[in-house]
Short mmCIF file of C-alpha atoms and ligand atoms in Angstrom, two decimals:
data_model
loop_
_atom_site.label_atom_id
_atom_site.label_comp_id
_atom_site.label_asym_id
_atom_site.label_seq_id
_atom_site.Cartn_x
_atom_site.Cartn_y
_atom_site.Cartn_z
CA MET A 1 92.90 163.92 100.64
CA ALA A 2 92.70 163.20 96.90
CA ASN A 3 91.30 159.52 95.86
CA THR A 4 92.57 156.89 97.69
CA ILE A 5 92.38 152.99 97.87
CA LEU A 6 93.25 151.22 100.57
CA VAL A 7 93.32 147.19 100.34
CA GLY A 8 94.84 144.51 102.85
CA ALA A 9 98.65 143.07 101.40
CA GLN A 10 98.12 140.34 102.92
CA TRP A 11 95.83 137.84 103.80
CA GLY A 12 92.87 139.99 104.92
CA ASP A 13 92.41 141.36 108.62
CA GLU A 14 95.16 143.63 108.63
CA GLY A 15 94.09 146.21 110.27
CA LYS A 16 91.85 148.09 107.92
CA GLY A 17 88.69 148.90 109.32
CA LYS A 18 90.85 151.24 112.00
CA ILE A 19 92.75 152.57 109.51
CA ILE A 20 90.52 153.71 106.91
CA ASP A 21 88.84 155.21 110.61
CA VAL A 22 92.04 157.39 110.36
CA LEU A 23 91.60 157.78 107.13
CA ALA A 24 88.05 158.81 106.81
CA GLU A 25 88.32 161.69 108.66
CA ARG A 26 89.96 164.01 105.66
CA SER A 27 87.75 162.06 102.88
CA ASP A 28 83.95 163.36 102.11
CA LEU A 29 82.99 159.50 101.04
CA ILE A 30 84.09 155.98 101.82
CA VAL A 31 83.07 153.48 99.23
CA ARG A 32 83.03 149.70 99.30
CA THR A 33 83.92 148.24 96.54
CA ALA A 34 84.35 143.77 97.23
CA GLY A 35 83.47 140.91 98.82
CA GLY A 36 80.62 140.36 101.74
CA ASN A 37 79.16 140.21 104.63
CA ASN A 38 82.55 137.61 105.70
CA ALA A 39 84.27 141.05 106.08
CA GLY A 40 84.82 142.47 109.68
CA HIS A 41 86.60 145.42 110.09
CA THR A 42 86.92 146.25 114.12
CA VAL A 43 86.72 150.12 114.95
CA PHE A 44 87.23 151.10 118.88
CA ILE A 45 85.32 154.64 118.59
CA GLY A 46 86.09 155.44 122.38
CA PRO A 47 86.35 152.08 124.98
CA LYS A 48 83.20 151.02 122.41
CA LYS A 49 84.55 148.34 119.41
CA PHE A 50 82.20 148.56 116.22
CA VAL A 51 83.13 144.86 114.00
CA LEU A 52 82.01 146.28 111.03
CA HIS A 53 80.01 144.02 108.00
CA LEU A 54 78.80 145.65 105.15
CA VAL A 55 78.58 149.32 106.34
CA PRO A 56 81.32 151.23 105.44
CA SER A 57 84.17 151.77 108.46
CA GLY A 58 83.24 155.72 107.49
CA ILE A 59 79.69 155.42 109.14
CA LEU A 60 80.98 155.72 111.81
CA TRP A 61 81.90 159.55 111.79
CA PRO A 62 79.24 162.10 111.92
CA ASP A 63 79.17 164.85 108.27
CA LYS A 64 80.41 160.89 105.99
CA ARG A 65 78.15 159.66 103.49
CA CYS A 66 79.11 155.98 102.51
CA VAL A 67 78.06 154.00 99.52
CA ILE A 68 77.96 150.13 99.02
CA GLY A 69 79.06 149.66 95.43
CA ASN A 70 78.20 147.89 92.62
CA GLY A 71 80.75 145.09 93.55
CA VAL A 72 79.28 143.97 96.89
CA VAL A 73 77.43 141.76 97.67
CA ILE A 74 74.74 141.79 99.93
CA ASP A 75 72.92 139.89 102.11
CA PRO A 76 69.98 141.62 102.73
CA LEU A 77 69.02 139.95 106.05
CA SER A 78 72.70 140.37 107.60
CA LEU A 79 72.75 144.13 106.09
CA VAL A 80 70.17 145.05 108.02
CA GLU A 81 70.90 144.03 111.15
CA GLU A 82 73.96 145.87 110.87
CA ILE A 83 71.91 149.28 109.94
CA ALA A 84 69.99 148.25 113.38
CA MET A 85 72.69 147.20 115.15
CA LEU A 86 74.18 151.32 113.98
CA GLU A 87 71.66 152.48 115.07
CA ALA A 88 71.22 151.42 119.08
CA ALA A 89 74.29 152.16 119.91
CA GLY A 90 73.51 156.14 118.26
CA VAL A 91 75.13 156.05 114.50
CA THR A 92 72.94 157.93 112.37
CA VAL A 93 72.39 155.38 108.90
CA ALA A 94 69.22 157.25 107.07
CA GLY A 95 71.07 160.10 104.88
CA LYS A 96 74.23 159.08 104.84
CA LEU A 97 74.28 154.85 103.30
CA PHE A 98 73.63 154.87 100.00
CA VAL A 99 73.73 150.92 97.81
CA SER A 100 73.55 150.36 94.63
CA GLU A 101 71.10 149.23 92.68
CA THR A 102 73.26 146.96 90.82
CA ALA A 103 74.89 144.77 93.51
CA HIS A 104 73.80 141.73 93.33
CA LEU A 105 72.14 139.44 96.30
CA VAL A 106 73.43 136.83 98.26
CA LEU A 107 70.67 134.72 99.03
CA PRO A 108 69.57 131.41 101.43
CA TYR A 109 70.20 129.00 98.38
CA HIS A 110 74.20 130.71 98.47
CA ARG A 111 75.38 129.94 102.17
CA LEU A 112 73.63 126.45 102.55
CA LEU A 113 75.25 125.19 98.35
CA ASP A 114 78.42 127.70 100.37
CA GLU A 115 78.15 124.98 103.56
CA GLN A 116 77.33 121.85 101.30
CA ARG A 117 80.54 122.05 99.16
CA GLU A 118 82.65 123.02 102.22
CA LEU A 119 81.35 119.81 103.72
CA ARG A 120 82.15 117.49 100.42
CA LYS A 121 85.40 118.78 100.18
CA GLY A 122 86.40 117.58 103.43
CA LYS A 123 90.06 117.72 104.33
CA HIS A 124 90.35 120.02 101.18
CA LYS A 125 87.44 122.72 102.09
CA ILE A 126 88.79 126.32 102.14
CA GLY A 127 88.21 127.06 105.56
CA THR A 128 85.40 129.74 103.87
CA THR A 129 83.24 132.73 106.75
CA LYS A 130 80.14 130.53 104.79
CA ARG A 131 78.39 134.01 104.92
CA GLY A 132 77.15 132.25 101.15
CA ILE A 133 79.85 135.22 99.42
CA GLY A 134 81.86 132.57 96.26
CA PRO A 135 77.84 130.61 95.81
CA ALA A 136 76.90 134.33 95.15
CA TYR A 137 79.72 135.83 92.51
CA GLY A 138 79.02 132.18 90.73
CA ASP A 139 76.00 133.56 89.77
CA LYS A 140 76.35 136.73 89.74
CA ALA A 141 79.49 135.49 86.96
CA ALA A 142 77.05 132.66 85.36
CA ARG A 143 74.14 135.94 84.58
CA VAL A 144 71.44 134.09 87.23
CA GLY A 145 72.72 136.68 89.96
CA LEU A 146 69.41 138.53 91.56
CA ARG A 147 70.44 142.12 92.09
CA MET A 148 69.14 145.19 95.08
CA VAL A 149 67.48 146.52 91.39
CA ASP A 150 65.03 143.50 91.82
CA LEU A 151 63.80 142.87 95.47
CA ILE A 152 62.80 146.49 95.66
CA ASN A 153 60.93 146.11 93.04
CA PRO A 154 57.71 143.53 94.48
CA PRO A 155 56.58 141.54 91.24
CA ARG A 156 60.28 140.46 90.35
CA PHE A 157 61.37 139.65 93.18
CA GLU A 158 59.27 137.20 93.37
CA ALA A 159 58.87 136.67 90.05
CA LEU A 160 62.64 135.81 89.86
CA LEU A 161 62.75 134.14 93.97
CA ARG A 162 60.23 130.75 92.82
CA GLN A 163 62.72 130.80 90.27
CA ARG A 164 65.36 130.41 91.34
CA LEU A 165 64.83 129.59 94.33
CA ALA A 166 63.38 125.83 92.80
CA GLU A 167 66.01 125.46 90.85
CA ASN A 168 68.67 125.73 94.04
CA ASN A 169 66.72 123.44 95.66
CA GLN A 170 67.18 121.19 93.53
CA VAL A 171 70.44 121.07 93.46
CA LEU A 172 70.48 121.07 97.68
CA LYS A 173 68.21 118.26 97.14
CA ALA A 174 71.06 116.33 95.67
CA PHE A 175 72.72 117.38 97.48
CA GLY A 176 70.99 115.63 100.25
CA ALA A 177 70.31 118.88 102.28
CA LYS A 178 66.55 120.54 102.98
CA PRO A 179 64.67 122.42 100.35
CA LEU A 180 64.40 125.80 101.01
CA SER A 181 60.88 127.28 101.92
CA PHE A 182 60.08 129.75 98.60
CA ALA A 183 56.70 132.18 100.99
CA LYS A 184 59.75 132.11 104.06
CA VAL A 185 62.25 133.24 101.95
CA HIS A 186 60.73 135.27 100.50
CA ALA A 187 58.45 137.71 103.06
CA ALA A 188 61.69 137.78 104.77
CA TYR A 189 63.84 139.62 102.18
CA ARG A 190 60.76 141.16 101.17
CA ALA A 191 60.80 143.31 104.58
CA ALA A 192 64.57 143.27 104.10
CA GLY A 193 63.94 144.49 100.52
CA ASP A 194 61.11 147.43 102.23
CA ARG A 195 63.72 148.26 105.08
CA LEU A 196 66.43 148.78 101.85
CA GLN A 197 64.39 150.44 99.90
CA PRO A 198 65.19 154.07 100.73
CA PHE A 199 69.25 153.59 101.24
CA VAL A 200 69.48 152.38 97.23
CA THR A 201 70.71 154.84 94.57
CA SER A 202 72.53 154.39 91.15
CA THR A 203 75.82 154.72 93.58
CA VAL A 204 77.22 154.68 89.74
CA VAL A 205 75.46 158.77 89.16
CA LEU A 206 77.07 159.03 92.93
CA LEU A 207 79.78 159.01 93.16
CA HIS A 208 80.35 160.70 89.47
CA GLU A 209 78.78 163.81 90.84
CA ALA A 210 80.70 164.13 93.49
CA THR A 211 84.24 163.73 92.51
CA GLN A 212 83.36 166.19 89.72
CA ARG A 213 82.80 168.44 92.68
CA GLY A 214 86.12 167.05 93.96
CA ALA A 215 84.89 165.77 96.71
CA ALA A 216 87.61 163.07 98.74
CA VAL A 217 86.57 159.26 97.56
CA LEU A 218 87.88 156.92 100.44
CA PHE A 219 87.54 152.69 98.60
CA GLU A 220 87.27 151.09 101.16
CA GLY A 221 89.09 146.85 99.66
CA ALA A 222 87.65 144.34 101.94
CA GLN A 223 89.69 141.26 102.46
CA GLY A 224 93.48 140.70 100.97
CA THR A 225 95.59 140.10 98.21
CA PHE A 226 96.18 136.84 98.69
CA LEU A 227 92.60 136.90 98.60
CA ASP A 228 91.63 137.64 95.18
CA ILE A 229 90.09 136.14 93.11
CA ASP A 230 92.94 136.25 90.37
CA HIS A 231 95.82 136.77 93.24
CA GLY A 232 95.49 135.26 95.75
CA THR A 233 96.23 131.51 96.60
CA TYR A 234 93.67 129.79 94.81
CA PRO A 235 91.17 128.49 95.68
CA PHE A 236 91.96 129.33 98.85
CA VAL A 237 91.25 132.06 98.04
CA THR A 238 87.50 134.37 98.53
CA SER A 239 84.99 135.52 94.47
CA SER A 240 85.58 139.31 94.31
CA ASN A 241 89.10 141.27 93.14
CA THR A 242 89.85 141.88 96.07
CA THR A 243 93.11 144.91 94.62
CA ALA A 244 92.50 148.06 93.80
CA GLY A 245 91.27 147.28 90.01
CA GLY A 246 88.51 146.03 92.04
CA ALA A 247 88.00 149.67 93.37
CA CYS A 248 87.17 150.65 90.10
CA THR A 249 85.01 147.92 88.70
CA GLY A 250 83.75 147.75 91.75
CA SER A 251 82.60 151.02 91.66
CA GLY A 252 82.43 152.37 88.58
CA VAL A 253 84.64 154.96 88.57
CA PRO A 254 87.86 155.22 86.90
CA PRO A 255 90.63 153.91 86.74
CA ASN A 256 92.03 157.59 86.36
CA ARG A 257 90.10 159.67 88.51
CA MET A 258 92.28 157.45 91.37
CA ASP A 259 95.46 158.94 93.06
CA ARG A 260 96.84 157.30 95.43
CA VAL A 261 96.77 153.00 96.91
CA VAL A 262 97.43 152.62 100.90
CA GLY A 263 98.68 148.38 101.61
CA VAL A 264 96.93 148.22 105.10
CA MET A 265 99.65 145.26 106.25
CA LYS A 266 100.13 144.11 110.31
CA ALA A 267 103.92 143.96 111.42
CA TYR A 268 103.62 139.82 111.32
CA THR A 269 100.97 137.46 109.08
CA THR A 270 97.83 136.55 110.06
CA ARG A 271 95.43 134.37 108.14
CA VAL A 272 92.02 133.14 109.12
CA GLY A 273 91.16 129.73 106.81
CA GLU A 274 92.32 127.17 104.72
CA GLY A 275 95.73 127.64 102.19
CA PRO A 276 99.29 127.95 101.51
CA PHE A 277 101.29 130.08 104.56
CA PRO A 278 104.99 129.98 104.43
CA THR A 279 105.74 131.88 107.06
CA GLU A 280 103.50 130.13 109.96
CA ASN A 281 104.42 129.80 113.63
CA ALA A 282 103.59 128.13 116.21
CA GLU A 283 104.83 130.50 119.39
CA ILE A 284 104.09 134.20 117.42
CA ALA A 285 100.26 132.27 117.68
CA ASP A 286 100.80 131.49 121.19
CA LEU A 287 101.82 134.28 122.02
CA LEU A 288 99.06 136.28 120.28
CA HIS A 289 96.86 134.29 121.18
CA GLY A 290 97.77 134.14 124.71
CA MET A 291 97.57 138.20 125.10
CA GLY A 292 94.16 137.28 123.87
CA ARG A 293 94.29 138.79 120.24
CA GLU A 294 93.92 136.71 117.08
CA PHE A 295 90.33 136.31 116.55
CA GLY A 296 88.25 136.10 113.56
CA ALA A 297 85.95 139.58 113.86
CA THR A 298 83.88 137.36 111.30
CA THR A 299 83.74 134.39 112.79
CA GLY A 300 85.75 133.62 116.18
CA ARG A 301 88.18 131.11 114.33
CA PRO A 302 91.72 131.27 115.98
CA ARG A 303 93.47 133.40 113.37
CA ARG A 304 96.53 131.58 111.80
CA CYS A 305 99.68 134.06 113.14
CA GLY A 306 103.22 133.85 111.36
CA TRP A 307 106.25 136.35 110.71
CA ALA A 308 105.50 138.89 107.93
CA ASP A 309 106.59 138.01 105.19
CA SER A 310 107.95 140.67 101.91
CA VAL A 311 108.09 138.09 99.65
CA VAL A 312 104.32 138.28 100.43
CA THR A 313 104.00 142.00 100.86
CA ARG A 314 106.15 142.90 97.90
CA HIS A 315 104.16 140.62 95.72
CA ALA A 316 100.67 143.13 97.07
CA THR A 317 102.57 146.35 95.76
CA MET A 318 103.05 144.67 92.13
CA VAL A 319 100.18 144.01 91.53
CA ASN A 320 97.84 146.76 93.88
CA GLY A 321 100.16 149.64 92.84
CA ILE A 322 101.04 150.76 96.83
CA ASP A 323 101.77 153.50 97.07
CA THR A 324 102.17 154.18 100.43
CA LEU A 325 102.37 151.23 103.70
CA ALA A 326 100.50 151.37 106.51
CA VAL A 327 101.51 148.36 109.49
CA THR A 328 99.38 148.16 112.58
CA ASN A 329 99.25 146.22 114.75
CA VAL A 330 103.03 146.84 115.85
CA ASP A 331 102.70 146.60 119.14
CA GLY A 332 102.71 142.65 119.05
CA LEU A 333 105.49 141.98 118.82
CA ASP A 334 107.09 145.01 121.04
CA THR A 335 107.99 141.19 123.68
CA LEU A 336 109.94 139.69 121.49
CA GLU A 337 114.18 139.25 121.32
CA THR A 338 114.08 138.92 118.06
CA LEU A 339 112.13 139.34 114.59
CA LYS A 340 112.13 137.53 111.57
CA ILE A 341 111.11 139.08 108.16
CA CYS A 342 110.48 136.14 104.88
CA ILE A 343 113.77 138.09 102.16
CA GLY A 344 112.72 135.32 100.15
CA TYR A 345 111.74 131.22 98.97
CA ARG A 346 113.95 128.73 98.69
CA ARG A 347 112.89 125.93 96.75
CA GLY A 348 116.06 123.90 95.92
CA THR A 349 119.19 125.06 94.82
CA GLU A 350 117.03 128.55 93.84
CA THR A 351 115.01 131.78 95.01
CA LEU A 352 111.93 133.11 94.41
CA SER A 353 111.01 136.52 95.21
CA HIS A 354 107.77 136.33 94.26
CA VAL A 355 104.88 134.26 94.96
CA PRO A 356 104.86 131.74 92.97
CA CYS A 357 101.11 130.78 91.43
CA ASP A 358 101.48 126.64 91.58
CA LEU A 359 100.76 125.85 95.20
CA GLU A 360 102.06 122.56 95.29
CA VAL A 361 105.34 125.14 93.74
CA LEU A 362 105.21 127.64 97.31
CA ALA A 363 104.25 123.96 99.87
CA ALA A 364 107.79 123.40 98.85
CA CYS A 365 109.25 126.40 99.23
CA GLU A 366 111.60 126.81 102.20
CA PRO A 367 111.42 130.99 103.99
CA VAL A 368 114.48 132.41 103.80
CA TYR A 369 114.44 134.91 106.63
CA ALA A 370 116.24 138.38 107.96
CA GLU A 371 117.06 138.61 111.46
CA PHE A 372 116.50 142.00 113.19
CA PRO A 373 116.71 142.63 117.28
CA GLY A 374 113.69 143.08 119.84
CA TRP A 375 112.74 146.08 121.27
CA ARG A 376 111.59 145.07 124.34
CA THR A 377 109.24 148.05 125.13
CA PRO A 378 106.22 149.15 125.40
CA THR A 379 105.32 151.33 121.70
CA ASP A 380 100.89 150.87 123.10
CA GLY A 381 101.91 154.48 123.97
CA ILE A 382 103.93 156.16 121.55
CA ARG A 383 103.21 158.64 119.45
CA GLU A 384 106.15 160.39 118.01
CA TRP A 385 107.87 158.27 115.07
CA LYS A 386 111.26 159.30 116.68
CA LYS A 387 110.60 158.12 119.69
CA LEU A 388 109.77 154.22 118.76
CA PRO A 389 112.78 152.21 120.04
CA ALA A 390 115.35 153.43 116.93
CA LYS A 391 114.97 148.87 116.60
CA CYS A 392 111.38 149.80 115.74
CA ARG A 393 112.26 151.37 112.94
CA ALA A 394 114.70 150.22 111.69
CA TYR A 395 112.25 147.06 111.19
CA LEU A 396 109.84 149.21 110.32
CA ARG A 397 112.09 150.95 107.75
CA ALA A 398 113.13 147.13 106.72
CA LEU A 399 109.67 146.49 105.88
CA ALA A 400 108.56 149.08 103.88
CA GLU A 401 111.31 148.84 101.64
CA LEU A 402 111.75 145.22 100.98
CA SER A 403 108.09 145.95 100.16
CA ASN A 404 108.96 148.10 98.01
CA ALA A 405 106.78 150.71 99.35
CA LYS A 406 106.73 154.12 101.30
CA LEU A 407 106.27 153.45 105.35
CA GLY A 408 103.41 156.22 105.19
CA ILE A 409 100.86 155.40 108.70
CA VAL A 410 102.75 153.64 111.60
CA SER A 411 99.43 151.67 114.44
CA VAL A 412 100.51 150.81 117.94
CA GLY A 413 96.68 149.78 119.43
CA PRO A 414 93.30 149.03 118.05
CA ALA A 415 92.03 153.36 118.66
CA ARG A 416 92.45 155.82 116.79
CA ASP A 417 94.62 157.82 118.38
CA GLN A 418 97.01 154.80 118.62
CA THR A 419 98.47 156.07 114.74
CA ILE A 420 101.53 157.96 113.90
CA HIS A 421 101.52 159.20 110.42
CA LEU A 422 105.50 159.83 109.33
P1 LIG B 501 90.16 144.14 108.64
O1 LIG B 501 89.34 143.03 108.29
O2 LIG B 501 91.48 144.72 108.07
O3 LIG B 501 89.64 145.72 109.09
O4 LIG B 501 90.63 143.45 111.08
P2 LIG B 501 90.49 143.30 111.29
O5 LIG B 501 89.54 143.76 111.98
O6 LIG B 501 89.59 141.63 111.22
O7 LIG B 501 91.41 143.16 112.33
C1 LIG B 501 92.11 143.88 112.91
C2 LIG B 501 92.80 143.68 114.14
O8 LIG B 501 93.24 144.38 115.16
C3 LIG B 501 90.56 144.05 114.59
O9 LIG B 501 91.00 143.51 116.15
C4 LIG B 501 92.15 145.75 115.19
O10 LIG B 501 91.09 146.18 116.00
C5 LIG B 501 92.86 145.15 115.80
N1 LIG B 501 93.96 146.89 115.33
C6 LIG B 501 94.27 147.29 114.82
N2 LIG B 501 95.07 147.76 114.74
C7 LIG B 501 96.08 147.67 115.18
C8 LIG B 501 96.91 148.03 116.53
O11 LIG B 501 97.83 148.83 116.02
N3 LIG B 501 97.58 147.44 117.01
C9 LIG B 501 96.57 146.53 117.82
N4 LIG B 501 97.19 146.02 119.07
N5 LIG B 501 95.47 145.60 117.32
C10 LIG B 501 94.85 146.71 115.70
P1 LIG B 502 88.44 141.47 105.96
O1 LIG B 502 87.96 141.71 104.98
C1 LIG B 502 90.48 137.32 106.83
C2 LIG B 502 88.83 133.59 103.98
C3 LIG B 502 87.80 132.97 104.91
C4 LIG B 502 88.47 131.67 103.89
C5 LIG B 502 89.02 132.38 102.80
C6 LIG B 502 87.14 132.17 101.31
O2 LIG B 502 88.12 141.18 107.48
O3 LIG B 502 89.41 141.46 106.02
P2 LIG B 502 84.83 133.46 101.61
O4 LIG B 502 84.06 133.22 103.12
O5 LIG B 502 84.98 134.53 101.45
O6 LIG B 502 84.95 132.34 100.28
O7 LIG B 502 85.66 132.76 102.36
O8 LIG B 502 88.80 133.97 102.50
N1 LIG B 502 88.72 135.74 104.61
C7 LIG B 502 89.10 136.26 105.75
N2 LIG B 502 89.48 136.08 106.43
N3 LIG B 502 89.73 138.74 106.58
C8 LIG B 502 88.52 138.64 105.46
O9 LIG B 502 87.75 139.44 105.72
C9 LIG B 502 87.60 137.80 105.07
N4 LIG B 502 86.77 137.22 104.25
C10 LIG B 502 87.66 136.04 103.55
O10 LIG B 502 88.76 133.18 106.06
O11 LIG B 502 89.45 131.57 104.27
MG1 LIG B 503 88.60 141.17 109.16
#
C-alpha cells in the first residue's frame, strides 16, 4: 500500500482506530504525528478491546513497526503505563515501537494549568481532556518545552526541570493551586525516562530510510479536522494540526512522499467537549446512548450526537485533500425511519456551503437538511457492498458525493471483519 495519511473528518472519534487497524495489514509502518494522550483509539481484536492513547493502533499487528513522531506531545508516565498495559495483554512492544527524540513532553504542571484554565473559564470552558495538551504545545511554541532527548539525559533533565518547575510553580500559585514538588516530579519522570530510553531514536531518519526502501507508511491521525488549531472551530479545538499537513510536519516525511489521504467519518456526527455543533440532535443522542454507544474512550464523557453534516465533511475534503472516504458506525442508524444529512447552513437569506470561521455566524446558522428513507434492517452482519440494503447504499453514496470524496470503506461494526471495501 502506498503512503497514506488518515485523518478524522469531523470532531474526533470517527472510528480512526478501527480503520487504522484494518489498513495496517497492508502497511509496514504506522506513525502517529500529532496530539497526545487526549486521543482514544478503540480497536477490537476478537472480543478483546484495546483503547490506545499514544501508541499507534498498528501495534496490535505482530509484524508492524510503529512510530510516535516529533509532532506528538508525550506524557512519559502515560506512555509507560500504555506499554505496560499492552505487554500485560501479550502484545510485543519492544523492537516494534520507536519514539521521536524531538517529541515534546507533557509534564505535571501542564496538566494542572490545563485544569486551572478550564476552571477559570467557567461556562466558557473548552471541555478539554485535562491531559495538559494545550499548555504542552504552548510551551513548545514558546520555546520553553522539554523534549524526549532531554528526558533521557539525566543531568540536563534535572537542570531544565528545576528551572521550568520554579517558573510554573509561580504561575500555579497565582492561580491558587498547590505548587509541585521538584523531588517527586523528578523521581517519577526520571524513572519513566529510563524505561522509555530504549525506544527513543531519530524517527525522521528511520522513516526516511524506510520510505527510501519502498516501505508503505500509514500516518495515523488523531482528533479530527474541526479540532485542528488552524482549521477547527477555534477556540473549541485541540492545540495541534490534526489535518493532513500535520502528518508531514509531525513526522518529517515530506509532502511529495505522500500518496493518498483517507478521511474517516461516522455515518452521523459526534462531538465531545464544548463548542458549536450545528446538527446536534437529542433524539439521535438518546438512541445511541441507549444502545450503550458514544461514550468517550479517554474521559468516559457521553458524546454529543447529531445528523451527518456534509458542510463539515466537504470542508474536511477541502483542507485535507481527502481521496477516499471511510464511513463508520453505519449500523448505528439501522433502526431509523428517516435520516437527514445537512447540505448547507442557512443564514438569513443566504445559504453557506462552507463552515464559517466566526463562531457567532456559525451559531446563527440553521442547518438545511436533505432527507433519506431509513433501511430499518441490521447491517452488522453484511460483508459486501451489494448486500447492503439499497436505501443504505443510497444514503452512503449521497454522503460521499456531498463530501466531495470517493467512498472506499464502509464499517458496520467495531470488529476487523465488519468492514466492506468498495
Ligand atoms: P477514534 O478516536 O477515531 O479512533 O474513535 P473512538 O475509538 O474514540 O470511537 C469510535 C467508537 O466506534 C469505538 O467504540 C469503536 O469501537 C466504534 N466503532 C468503529 N467503527 C464502528 C462501526 O462501524 N460500528 C460500530 N458499532 N462501532 C464502531
Ligand atoms: P481522538 O483521537 C474527540 C477534544 C476535547 C475538547 C478539545 C480540546 O480519539 O479522535 P484537549 O484535551 O485536546 O485540549 O481538548 O478537543 N478532543 C477530542 N475529542 N476525540 C479526540 O481524540 C479528542 N482529543 C481532544 O474533548 O473538546
Ligand atoms: Mg477517540
